[in-house]
CSV table of C-alpha atoms in Angstrom, one decimal:
chain,number,residue,atom,x,y,z
A,5,MET,CA,-8.3,-11.9,-29.1
A,6,ARG,CA,-10.0,-14.6,-30.8
A,7,ASP,CA,-9.0,-17.1,-27.5
A,8,GLU,CA,-10.5,-14.2,-25.2
A,9,SER,CA,-13.6,-14.2,-27.3
A,10,LEU,CA,-14.2,-18.0,-27.0
A,11,LYS,CA,-13.3,-18.0,-23.4
A,12,THR,CA,-15.9,-15.3,-22.9
A,13,LYS,CA,-18.5,-17.1,-24.8
A,14,LEU,CA,-17.7,-20.2,-22.8
A,15,GLN,CA,-18.2,-18.5,-19.5
A,16,VAL,CA,-21.5,-17.0,-20.7
A,17,THR,CA,-22.6,-20.5,-22.0
A,18,LEU,CA,-21.8,-22.2,-18.6
A,19,LEU,CA,-23.5,-19.5,-16.7
A,20,LEU,CA,-26.7,-19.8,-18.5
A,21,ALA,CA,-26.7,-23.6,-18.1
A,22,ILE,CA,-26.2,-23.3,-14.4
A,23,ALA,CA,-29.2,-20.9,-14.4
A,24,ALA,CA,-31.2,-23.4,-16.4
A,25,VAL,CA,-30.7,-26.4,-14.5
A,26,THR,CA,-31.1,-24.8,-11.2
A,27,TRP,CA,-34.6,-23.6,-12.7
A,28,TYR,CA,-35.7,-26.9,-13.9
A,29,ILE,CA,-34.4,-28.6,-10.7
A,30,THR,CA,-36.6,-26.2,-8.5
A,31,LEU,CA,-39.7,-27.1,-10.5
A,32,VAL,CA,-39.0,-30.6,-10.1
A,33,VAL,CA,-38.8,-30.3,-6.7
A,34,ARG,CA,-42.3,-28.5,-6.4
A,35,GLY,CA,-43.7,-31.4,-8.5
A,36,HIS,CA,-43.5,-30.3,-12.1
A,37,ILE,CA,-41.6,-33.0,-14.2
A,38,ASN,CA,-42.4,-30.8,-17.3
A,39,PRO,CA,-41.5,-27.2,-16.5
A,40,PHE,CA,-43.4,-25.7,-19.0
A,41,THR,CA,-46.7,-26.8,-17.8
A,42,ALA,CA,-45.9,-25.4,-14.3
A,43,GLN,CA,-48.1,-22.6,-12.8
A,44,VAL,CA,-47.0,-19.0,-12.9
A,45,GLY,CA,-46.1,-18.7,-9.5
A,46,ASP,CA,-43.9,-21.9,-9.6
A,47,GLN,CA,-42.1,-20.6,-12.8
A,48,VAL,CA,-41.7,-17.3,-11.1
A,49,ALA,CA,-40.1,-19.0,-7.9
A,50,GLY,CA,-37.9,-21.2,-10.2
A,51,ILE,CA,-36.5,-18.1,-12.0
A,52,THR,CA,-35.7,-16.2,-8.9
A,53,PHE,CA,-34.0,-19.2,-7.2
A,54,ALA,CA,-31.9,-19.8,-10.3
A,55,ILE,CA,-30.9,-16.0,-10.5
A,56,THR,CA,-30.0,-16.3,-6.7
A,57,VAL,CA,-27.9,-19.3,-7.2
A,58,THR,CA,-26.3,-18.0,-10.4
A,59,SER,CA,-25.3,-14.6,-8.6
A,60,ILE,CA,-23.6,-16.6,-5.8
A,61,GLY,CA,-21.8,-18.8,-8.3
A,62,VAL,CA,-20.5,-15.7,-9.9
A,63,VAL,CA,-19.3,-14.0,-6.8
A,64,THR,CA,-17.6,-17.2,-5.8
A,65,PHE,CA,-16.0,-17.5,-9.0
A,66,GLN,CA,-14.8,-14.2,-9.0
A,67,ARG,CA,-13.1,-14.4,-5.4
A,68,ARG,CA,-12.1,-18.0,-5.3
A,69,LEU,CA,-12.8,-20.5,-8.2
A,70,TRP,CA,-10.9,-18.8,-10.8
A,71,ARG,CA,-7.6,-19.8,-8.9
A,72,PHE,CA,-7.9,-23.4,-9.5
A,73,LEU,CA,-5.3,-24.6,-12.3
A,74,TRP,CA,-7.7,-27.0,-13.7
A,75,LEU,CA,-9.7,-24.3,-14.9
A,76,ARG,CA,-6.7,-23.1,-17.0
A,77,PRO,CA,-6.3,-22.6,-19.9
A,78,TRP,CA,-9.8,-23.6,-21.3
A,79,LEU,CA,-11.9,-21.3,-19.3
A,80,VAL,CA,-9.5,-18.9,-17.4
A,81,ASP,CA,-6.3,-17.2,-18.3
A,82,THR,CA,-6.1,-14.6,-15.8
A,83,PRO,CA,-2.5,-14.7,-14.4
A,84,LEU,CA,-1.9,-15.6,-10.7
A,85,LEU,CA,0.4,-13.1,-9.4
A,86,ALA,CA,-0.6,-13.1,-5.4
A,87,GLY,CA,2.5,-13.9,-3.1
A,88,ASN,CA,5.9,-12.6,-2.1
A,89,TRP,CA,8.2,-11.3,-4.6
A,90,ASN,CA,12.0,-10.4,-4.5
A,91,GLY,CA,14.1,-8.0,-6.9
A,92,GLU,CA,15.5,-4.7,-7.5
A,93,VAL,CA,14.9,-1.3,-8.6
A,94,LEU,CA,17.5,0.6,-10.6
A,95,ARG,CA,16.7,4.1,-10.2
A,96,LYS,CA,18.1,7.3,-12.1
A,97,TYR,CA,17.1,10.9,-11.7
A,98,LYS,CA,16.1,12.6,-14.9
A,99,GLY,CA,18.4,15.3,-16.3
A,100,SER,CA,21.1,14.9,-13.5
A,101,GLY,CA,24.4,13.5,-13.5
A,102,ARG,CA,23.9,11.3,-10.6
A,103,ASP,CA,24.6,7.6,-11.2
A,104,THR,CA,22.0,4.9,-11.4
A,105,THR,CA,21.0,3.8,-7.8
A,106,LYS,CA,19.9,-0.1,-7.2
A,107,VAL,CA,17.4,-0.7,-4.5
A,108,SER,CA,16.8,-4.2,-3.1
A,109,VAL,CA,13.0,-4.7,-2.7
A,110,LYS,CA,10.8,-7.3,-1.1
A,111,VAL,CA,7.0,-7.0,-2.4
A,112,THR,CA,3.6,-8.5,-1.3
A,113,VAL,CA,1.1,-8.6,-3.9
A,114,GLU,CA,-2.7,-9.5,-3.4
A,115,GLN,CA,-5.2,-10.6,-5.8
A,116,PRO,CA,-8.5,-10.9,-3.8
A,117,THR,CA,-10.5,-11.2,-7.1
A,118,ILE,CA,-10.0,-12.1,-10.6
A,119,SER,CA,-9.9,-8.3,-11.7
A,120,THR,CA,-8.0,-6.7,-8.8
A,121,ILE,CA,-4.4,-6.6,-8.1
A,122,ARG,CA,-2.7,-4.6,-5.4
A,123,PHE,CA,1.0,-4.1,-4.3
A,124,ILE,CA,0.2,-4.0,-0.6
A,125,GLN,CA,3.6,-3.3,0.7
A,126,THR,CA,7.4,-2.9,-0.3
A,127,MET,CA,10.2,-3.6,2.1
A,128,THR,CA,13.5,-2.1,0.6
A,129,ASP,CA,17.0,-2.1,1.8
A,130,ARG,CA,16.3,1.2,3.5
A,131,SER,CA,12.8,1.0,5.0
A,132,ALA,CA,9.2,-0.2,4.6
A,133,GLU,CA,6.9,1.8,2.1
A,134,GLY,CA,3.1,1.8,1.9
A,135,HIS,CA,1.6,1.3,-1.4
A,136,THR,CA,-1.5,2.1,-3.1
A,137,GLU,CA,-2.1,1.3,-6.6
A,138,SER,CA,-4.7,1.0,-9.4
A,139,CYS,CA,-3.3,-2.0,-11.4
A,140,GLN,CA,-4.8,-3.9,-14.3
A,141,LEU,CA,-3.4,-6.7,-16.7
A,142,PHE,CA,-3.2,-5.8,-20.2
A,143,ARG,CA,-2.8,-8.2,-23.3
A,144,PRO,CA,-2.0,-6.6,-26.5
A,145,GLY,CA,-1.7,-8.3,-29.9
A,146,ASP,CA,1.6,-10.0,-29.0
A,147,GLY,CA,-0.3,-12.6,-26.6
A,148,LYS,CA,1.8,-11.6,-23.6
A,149,TYR,CA,0.5,-10.2,-20.4
A,150,TYR,CA,1.6,-6.8,-18.8
A,151,LEU,CA,0.8,-5.2,-15.7
A,152,GLU,CA,0.2,-1.5,-15.9
A,153,GLY,CA,-0.6,1.0,-13.1
A,154,ILE,CA,-0.5,4.1,-11.2
A,155,TYR,CA,0.8,4.2,-7.7
A,156,GLN,CA,1.0,6.1,-4.5
A,157,ILE,CA,4.1,5.4,-2.1
A,158,THR,CA,4.1,6.8,1.6
A,159,LYS,CA,7.6,6.9,3.1
A,160,ASN,CA,7.5,7.6,6.8
A,161,GLU,CA,9.6,9.7,9.0
A,162,GLU,CA,11.9,7.0,9.7
A,163,HIS,CA,12.8,6.3,6.0
A,164,SER,CA,16.2,7.2,5.4
A,165,GLU,CA,15.1,9.4,2.3
A,166,THR,CA,12.7,11.6,4.1
A,167,GLU,CA,14.8,13.6,6.6
A,168,GLY,CA,12.6,13.2,9.4
A,169,GLN,CA,9.1,13.9,7.4
A,170,GLN,CA,6.6,11.8,5.9
A,171,LYS,CA,6.6,12.2,2.1
A,172,ILE,CA,4.2,10.9,-0.7
A,173,TYR,CA,5.2,10.2,-4.2
A,174,TYR,CA,3.3,9.3,-7.3
A,175,GLY,CA,4.1,7.2,-10.5
A,176,ALA,CA,3.2,4.8,-13.1
A,177,MET,CA,4.6,1.5,-14.0
A,178,ARG,CA,4.4,-1.1,-16.8
A,179,LEU,CA,5.7,-4.7,-16.0
A,180,GLN,CA,5.9,-7.9,-18.4
A,181,LEU,CA,4.9,-11.2,-17.2
A,182,ASN,CA,7.4,-13.9,-18.1
A,183,GLU,CA,4.6,-16.5,-18.2
A,184,ASN,CA,0.7,-16.3,-18.8
A,185,ILE,CA,-0.5,-18.4,-16.1
A,186,ARG,CA,1.7,-18.5,-12.9
A,187,PRO,CA,4.4,-15.9,-13.6
A,188,THR,CA,8.0,-16.3,-11.9
A,189,GLU,CA,9.3,-12.9,-13.0
A,190,LEU,CA,8.0,-9.4,-13.5
A,191,SER,CA,10.0,-6.9,-15.2
A,192,GLY,CA,9.7,-3.3,-16.8
A,193,SER,CA,10.0,0.5,-16.2
A,194,TYR,CA,8.6,2.9,-13.8
A,195,TRP,CA,8.3,6.7,-13.6
A,196,SER,CA,7.7,8.8,-10.7
A,197,ASP,CA,6.9,12.5,-10.0
A,198,GLN,CA,10.3,12.9,-8.2
A,199,PHE,CA,12.0,13.1,-11.5
A,200,THR,CA,13.2,9.3,-11.3
A,201,ARG,CA,12.7,6.7,-13.8
A,202,GLY,CA,14.1,3.3,-14.1
A,203,ARG,CA,13.9,-0.5,-14.4
A,204,VAL,CA,12.1,-3.0,-12.1
A,205,VAL,CA,12.9,-6.7,-11.9
A,206,LEU,CA,10.9,-8.9,-9.4
A,207,LYS,CA,11.1,-12.5,-9.1
A,208,ARG,CA,8.6,-14.7,-7.3
A,209,ALA,CA,9.9,-15.7,-3.8
A,210,LYS,CA,10.3,-19.5,-3.3
């Protein structure tokens, strides 16, 4: 928690520094070497431009810049999860005598911003499944990252488990990352409204 607090302070400090430098450069361009002697109109123009540049910088950072490895770990520590993952799901029906079922999966993960994670498609050894998730990264006191979320799975008519009808399932999952910067394995548990639960193990595709 202390490291996260220091990173937040550093990010805010850099943001303010960018705004201040932009404001000063704007006034210098307008002919004011000493910004404090500038007219009110020039001051307002400098502040407006600084806000604009800083806002663009924040959006760019959220969408692109945070991915660069040279920013880690001193400024950013959000794990990089985007890419293709292969693995398996061990599924068991609650309260039944049915054996555990093993299902091979291929998952595509999108991470369009620093705070957004989506499992956009899963290919099983039976058929394709469309996903809609609300995922977030969680870092408790043990210092390790976990991916937690709720999901909706749509299985089309062609799926071997739907008996010719489209079906929608809901559930939740909690996966642990084996590394904090660029993990190569996600593992944990899941639960669904179809009275199933089990273990999920995913490894980053090479």
